[in-house]
Short mmCIF file of C-alpha atoms in Angstrom, two decimals:
data_model
loop_
_atom_site.label_atom_id
_atom_site.label_comp_id
_atom_site.label_asym_id
_atom_site.label_seq_id
_atom_site.Cartn_x
_atom_site.Cartn_y
_atom_site.Cartn_z
CA MET A 1 -83.05 111.54 85.59
CA SER A 2 -81.96 114.56 87.63
CA LEU A 3 -78.41 115.93 87.46
CA GLY A 4 -77.76 114.58 90.97
CA ASP A 5 -78.90 111.09 89.98
CA PHE A 6 -76.83 111.29 86.79
CA ASN A 7 -73.69 112.14 88.76
CA LYS A 8 -74.35 109.26 91.18
CA VAL A 9 -74.51 106.85 88.25
CA LYS A 10 -71.26 108.25 86.80
CA GLU A 11 -69.42 108.03 90.12
CA ARG A 12 -70.43 104.51 91.13
CA TYR A 13 -66.74 103.61 91.36
CA ARG A 14 -66.74 105.37 94.77
CA ASP A 15 -68.89 102.49 96.06
CA GLN A 16 -66.50 99.74 97.14
CA LYS A 17 -69.11 96.97 96.87
CA TRP A 18 -70.10 98.04 93.35
CA LEU A 19 -66.48 98.22 92.22
CA ILE A 20 -65.69 94.77 93.69
CA GLN A 21 -68.74 93.37 91.90
CA GLN A 22 -67.70 94.81 88.53
CA TYR A 23 -63.94 94.20 88.73
CA VAL A 24 -63.63 91.04 90.86
CA ASN A 25 -66.91 89.17 90.39
CA TYR A 26 -67.76 90.14 86.79
CA LYS A 27 -64.08 90.30 85.71
CA LYS A 28 -64.60 93.57 83.86
CA GLY A 29 -61.50 95.49 82.77
CA ILE A 30 -60.40 98.85 84.13
CA ILE A 31 -61.13 100.67 80.87
CA GLU A 32 -64.52 98.96 80.50
CA ILE A 33 -65.54 100.14 83.98
CA GLY A 34 -64.21 103.61 83.12
CA ARG A 35 -66.46 103.73 80.06
CA ILE A 36 -69.47 102.74 82.17
CA CYS A 37 -68.70 105.61 84.57
CA SER A 38 -67.60 108.09 81.86
CA CYS A 39 -64.17 108.53 83.40
CA THR A 40 -60.57 107.56 82.64
CA GLY A 41 -58.87 104.25 83.35
CA GLU A 42 -56.53 106.10 85.74
CA THR A 43 -59.53 107.15 87.85
CA ILE A 44 -60.73 103.54 88.16
CA ARG A 45 -57.20 102.36 88.98
CA TYR A 46 -56.96 105.06 91.67
CA TRP A 47 -60.23 103.91 93.30
CA LEU A 48 -59.24 100.24 93.12
CA ASN A 49 -56.12 101.14 95.09
CA LYS A 50 -58.10 103.39 97.45
CA HIS A 51 -60.58 100.56 98.17
CA LYS A 52 -57.63 98.14 98.58
CA ILE A 53 -58.91 95.93 95.75
CA PRO A 54 -55.97 93.92 94.30
CA ILE A 55 -55.31 94.80 90.67
CA ARG A 56 -55.04 91.80 88.35
CA HIS A 57 -51.59 91.12 86.91
CA SER A 58 -52.97 89.46 83.77
CA HIS A 59 -54.17 92.50 81.84
CA SER A 60 -56.82 92.47 79.15
CA GLY A 61 -56.04 93.80 75.69
CA ASP A 62 -57.65 97.13 76.60
CA GLU A 63 -55.59 97.43 79.78
CA LEU A 64 -52.38 96.67 77.91
CA LYS A 65 -53.37 99.30 75.34
CA MET A 66 -54.01 101.77 78.16
CA MET A 67 -50.35 101.47 79.17
CA SER A 68 -49.09 102.02 75.62
CA TYR A 69 -48.39 105.68 76.34
CA ARG A 70 -45.63 104.56 78.71
CA ASN A 71 -43.73 103.17 75.72
CA LYS A 72 -41.55 105.93 74.25
CA LEU A 73 -41.37 104.48 70.74
CA TRP A 74 -45.13 103.89 70.58
CA ILE A 75 -46.17 107.32 71.76
CA LYS A 76 -43.57 109.01 69.54
CA LYS A 77 -44.89 107.14 66.51
CA GLU A 78 -48.50 108.11 67.24
CA TYR A 79 -47.84 111.74 68.19
CA ILE A 80 -44.96 112.71 65.89
CA ASP A 81 -45.06 110.30 62.94
CA ASN A 82 -48.82 109.83 62.67
CA GLN A 83 -49.56 113.46 63.72
CA ARG A 84 -52.27 112.43 66.16
CA SER A 85 -53.48 114.84 68.84
CA THR A 86 -53.20 114.19 72.56
CA VAL A 87 -57.01 114.21 72.74
CA ASP A 88 -57.22 111.55 70.02
CA ILE A 89 -54.58 109.32 71.67
CA ALA A 90 -56.17 109.72 75.12
CA SER A 91 -59.60 108.82 73.74
CA GLU A 92 -58.27 105.55 72.27
CA LEU A 93 -56.50 104.57 75.49
CA GLY A 94 -59.23 105.54 77.94
CA SER A 95 -56.91 108.17 79.39
CA SER A 96 -56.80 111.98 79.54
CA PRO A 97 -54.93 114.55 77.40
CA GLN A 98 -53.08 115.70 80.54
CA THR A 99 -51.68 112.20 81.07
CA ILE A 100 -50.53 111.97 77.45
CA ASN A 101 -48.88 115.40 77.79
CA TYR A 102 -47.10 114.22 80.93
CA TRP A 103 -45.56 111.19 79.21
CA LEU A 104 -44.59 113.20 76.12
CA LYS A 105 -42.71 115.59 78.41
CA LYS A 106 -41.22 112.73 80.42
CA PHE A 107 -39.78 111.20 77.22
CA SER A 108 -38.54 114.63 76.05
CA ILE A 109 -40.81 114.49 72.99
CA PRO A 110 -41.36 118.11 71.87
CA LEU A 111 -44.97 119.31 71.98
CA ARG A 112 -46.31 120.85 68.82
CA ASP A 113 -47.01 124.58 68.99
CA SER A 114 -50.43 126.19 68.67
CA HIS A 115 -50.12 126.51 64.88
CA SER A 116 -49.05 122.91 64.23
CA ILE A 117 -50.24 120.59 61.48
CA GLU A 118 -52.26 118.67 64.06
CA GLN A 119 -54.37 121.70 65.01
CA LEU A 120 -54.90 122.68 61.38
CA LYS A 121 -56.04 119.13 60.65
CA ARG A 122 -58.48 119.25 63.55
CA MET A 123 -59.86 122.57 62.31
CA TRP A 124 -60.54 121.06 58.88
CA GLU A 125 -62.13 117.93 60.33
CA LYS A 126 -64.47 120.03 62.48
CA SER A 127 -65.03 122.82 59.98
CA SER A 128 -68.81 122.53 60.36
CA LEU A 129 -68.44 123.92 63.88
CA TYR A 130 -65.59 126.31 62.95
CA GLU A 131 -63.69 125.41 66.10
CA THR A 132 -60.48 127.38 65.69
CA LYS A 133 -58.03 128.10 68.50
CA TYR A 134 -60.16 130.90 69.92
CA HIS A 135 -63.59 130.04 68.54
CA LEU A 136 -65.75 127.81 70.74
CA THR A 137 -69.30 127.28 69.52
CA LYS A 138 -72.34 127.16 71.79
CA GLU A 139 -73.08 123.61 70.65
CA TYR A 140 -69.55 122.51 71.53
CA LEU A 141 -69.68 124.08 75.01
CA ILE A 142 -73.08 122.54 75.74
CA ARG A 143 -71.74 119.14 74.71
CA GLU A 144 -68.36 119.32 76.44
CA TYR A 145 -68.94 121.64 79.41
CA LEU A 146 -72.55 120.96 80.40
CA SER A 147 -73.12 117.38 79.22
CA GLY A 148 -69.51 116.15 79.28
CA ARG A 149 -68.77 117.91 82.61
CA LYS A 150 -65.35 119.08 81.46
CA THR A 151 -63.88 121.95 83.44
CA ILE A 152 -63.00 125.36 82.01
CA ASN A 153 -59.35 124.49 82.67
CA GLN A 154 -59.63 121.28 80.63
CA ILE A 155 -61.30 123.01 77.67
CA SER A 156 -58.85 125.91 77.64
CA SER A 157 -55.94 123.44 77.81
CA GLU A 158 -57.25 121.42 74.86
CA TYR A 159 -57.74 124.53 72.71
CA GLY A 160 -54.57 126.35 73.73
CA CYS A 161 -56.44 129.44 74.90
CA SER A 162 -56.78 131.17 78.26
CA TRP A 163 -59.29 130.42 81.01
CA ASP A 164 -60.89 133.82 80.34
CA VAL A 165 -61.64 133.00 76.68
CA VAL A 166 -63.73 129.94 77.62
CA TYR A 167 -65.36 131.71 80.57
CA LYS A 168 -66.42 134.71 78.44
CA ARG A 169 -67.84 132.38 75.77
CA LEU A 170 -70.00 130.65 78.39
CA ILE A 171 -71.27 134.03 79.58
CA LYS A 172 -71.86 135.21 75.99
CA TYR A 173 -74.00 132.14 75.21
CA GLY A 174 -75.92 132.42 78.51
CA LEU A 175 -74.70 129.04 79.76
CA PRO A 176 -74.65 128.42 83.54
CA ILE A 177 -71.21 128.45 85.19
CA ARG A 178 -70.56 125.69 87.71
CA GLN A 179 -69.55 126.99 91.13
CA THR A 180 -66.39 124.84 91.16
CA ASN A 181 -65.16 126.74 88.10
CA ILE A 182 -65.96 130.13 89.59
CA SER A 183 -64.09 129.18 92.75
CA ALA A 184 -61.15 127.94 90.73
CA ARG A 185 -60.79 131.34 89.10
CA GLY A 186 -61.32 133.34 92.24
CA ASN A 187 -64.92 134.56 91.84
CA GLY A 188 -63.83 138.14 91.32
CA VAL A 189 -61.53 138.24 94.38
CA LYS A 190 -58.31 139.89 93.32
CA ARG A 191 -55.14 137.93 93.90
CA THR A 192 -51.86 139.61 93.05
CA THR A 193 -49.07 137.93 91.11
CA THR A 194 -46.95 138.08 94.27
CA ASP A 195 -49.62 136.21 96.29
CA PHE A 196 -49.89 133.54 93.63
CA LYS A 197 -46.14 133.04 93.30
CA ARG A 198 -45.70 132.86 97.07
CA PHE A 199 -48.43 130.20 97.41
CA GLN A 200 -47.15 128.27 94.38
CA LYS A 201 -43.55 128.17 95.59
CA MET A 202 -44.47 127.27 99.17
CA ILE A 203 -46.70 124.33 98.22
CA LEU A 204 -44.35 122.92 95.57
CA LYS A 205 -41.38 123.12 97.93
CA VAL A 206 -43.18 121.40 100.82
CA TYR A 207 -44.42 118.59 98.54
CA GLY A 208 -41.03 118.10 96.91
CA TYR A 209 -42.31 119.15 93.48
CA LYS A 210 -44.36 115.93 93.24
CA CYS A 211 -48.07 115.18 93.02
CA ALA A 212 -49.26 114.28 96.53
CA ILE A 213 -51.47 111.50 95.15
CA CYS A 214 -49.49 109.72 92.42
CA GLY A 215 -45.96 111.07 92.80
CA TYR A 216 -45.63 112.54 89.30
CA ASN A 217 -42.86 115.14 89.37
CA LYS A 218 -43.56 117.18 86.23
CA PHE A 219 -46.35 119.65 85.44
CA VAL A 220 -47.10 119.89 89.16
CA ILE A 221 -49.69 122.49 90.22
CA SER A 222 -50.33 124.15 93.59
CA HIS A 223 -54.04 123.65 94.29
CA HIS A 224 -56.29 125.29 96.91
CA ILE A 225 -58.14 122.55 98.86
CA ILE A 226 -60.99 124.97 99.52
CA GLY A 227 -61.39 127.50 96.72
CA ARG A 228 -59.72 130.82 97.44
CA ALA A 229 -62.93 132.65 96.60
CA THR A 230 -64.52 130.99 99.63
CA SER A 231 -61.60 130.65 102.01
CA HIS A 232 -59.27 133.57 101.10
CA ASP A 233 -56.68 131.16 102.48
CA ASP A 234 -53.22 130.94 100.90
CA SER A 235 -51.71 128.98 103.79
CA LEU A 236 -50.05 125.58 103.70
CA LYS A 237 -53.04 123.92 105.39
CA ASN A 238 -55.23 124.87 102.42
CA GLY A 239 -52.83 123.72 99.70
CA ILE A 240 -51.73 120.55 98.00
CA ALA A 241 -49.51 119.75 94.99
CA LEU A 242 -51.27 117.88 92.16
CA CYS A 243 -50.40 116.65 88.67
CA PRO A 244 -52.63 117.98 85.84
CA ASN A 245 -54.74 114.81 85.82
CA HIS A 246 -55.59 114.92 89.54
CA HIS A 247 -55.90 118.71 89.42
CA ALA A 248 -58.62 118.34 86.78
CA GLU A 249 -60.38 115.74 88.95
CA ALA A 250 -60.20 118.10 91.94
CA ASP A 251 -61.63 120.90 89.78
CA ASN A 252 -64.61 118.88 88.58
CA GLY A 253 -65.36 117.37 91.99
CA THR A 254 -64.27 113.79 91.27
CA LEU A 255 -61.85 114.21 94.16
CA THR A 256 -63.63 115.72 97.16
CA VAL A 257 -62.16 118.09 99.74
CA ASN A 258 -62.03 115.33 102.36
CA GLU A 259 -60.26 112.98 99.95
CA LEU A 260 -57.67 115.63 99.08
CA LYS A 261 -57.02 116.29 102.76
CA GLN A 262 -56.05 112.63 103.21
CA PHE A 263 -53.03 113.23 100.97
CA GLN A 264 -51.96 116.48 102.58
CA ILE A 265 -48.69 116.90 104.44
CA ASN A 266 -49.40 118.00 108.00
CA GLU A 267 -48.24 121.51 108.80
CA SER A 268 -45.38 121.45 111.25
#
């Protein structure tokens, strides 16, 4: 199977007829469909709404579990008391680490720092790969970046390191860089701190400091609709405010340019 065919299989949820067949006719749950497509439950829920497919009110056990992170006591117990990582919690719930981070922040649950017990525990559990904060093995990057299609932003966020650290590791190991990631960084085109701050402030202000897609109002990011490396465009018409979850989906191509434009605020 070619990479193009593989991506088509993963993104079958974009096909309204296929999604109706799985969710309505076969009565499959949101998380189950997400597992089939190798994506999060939030992505499937988004496409159900986009295709105007009514979401069932009687949730399966998996769907109820998926919403557990919205319960302050539950997520506090798992994250603080049981010392579980956001990646671990997200994996169980069919969600993403960014979503778990959002709800931790929303409930004012303090995030552990980069030298926390949780990270030390993860280092011991994965000692065979020696995956410390700044050490990413070739095997790990092949699995997560190439096969798992994670973005550089997602990997750097999970490991608490900078975008450059992951990028340089990919170059060091001779692994191909996806064009979406190069565009996200700027592809060598210099952008000053002043330019970035101006674009960031303008977009966030226009969108009311909320994600244009889901309305989340924390961890909001100003995103270039068309990568700045290609467009050199820091104007309002090329920007949109996104939460970390939808920003990651825009980075990896799950949300296309045309789809993002549907949520834009028209320039007055």
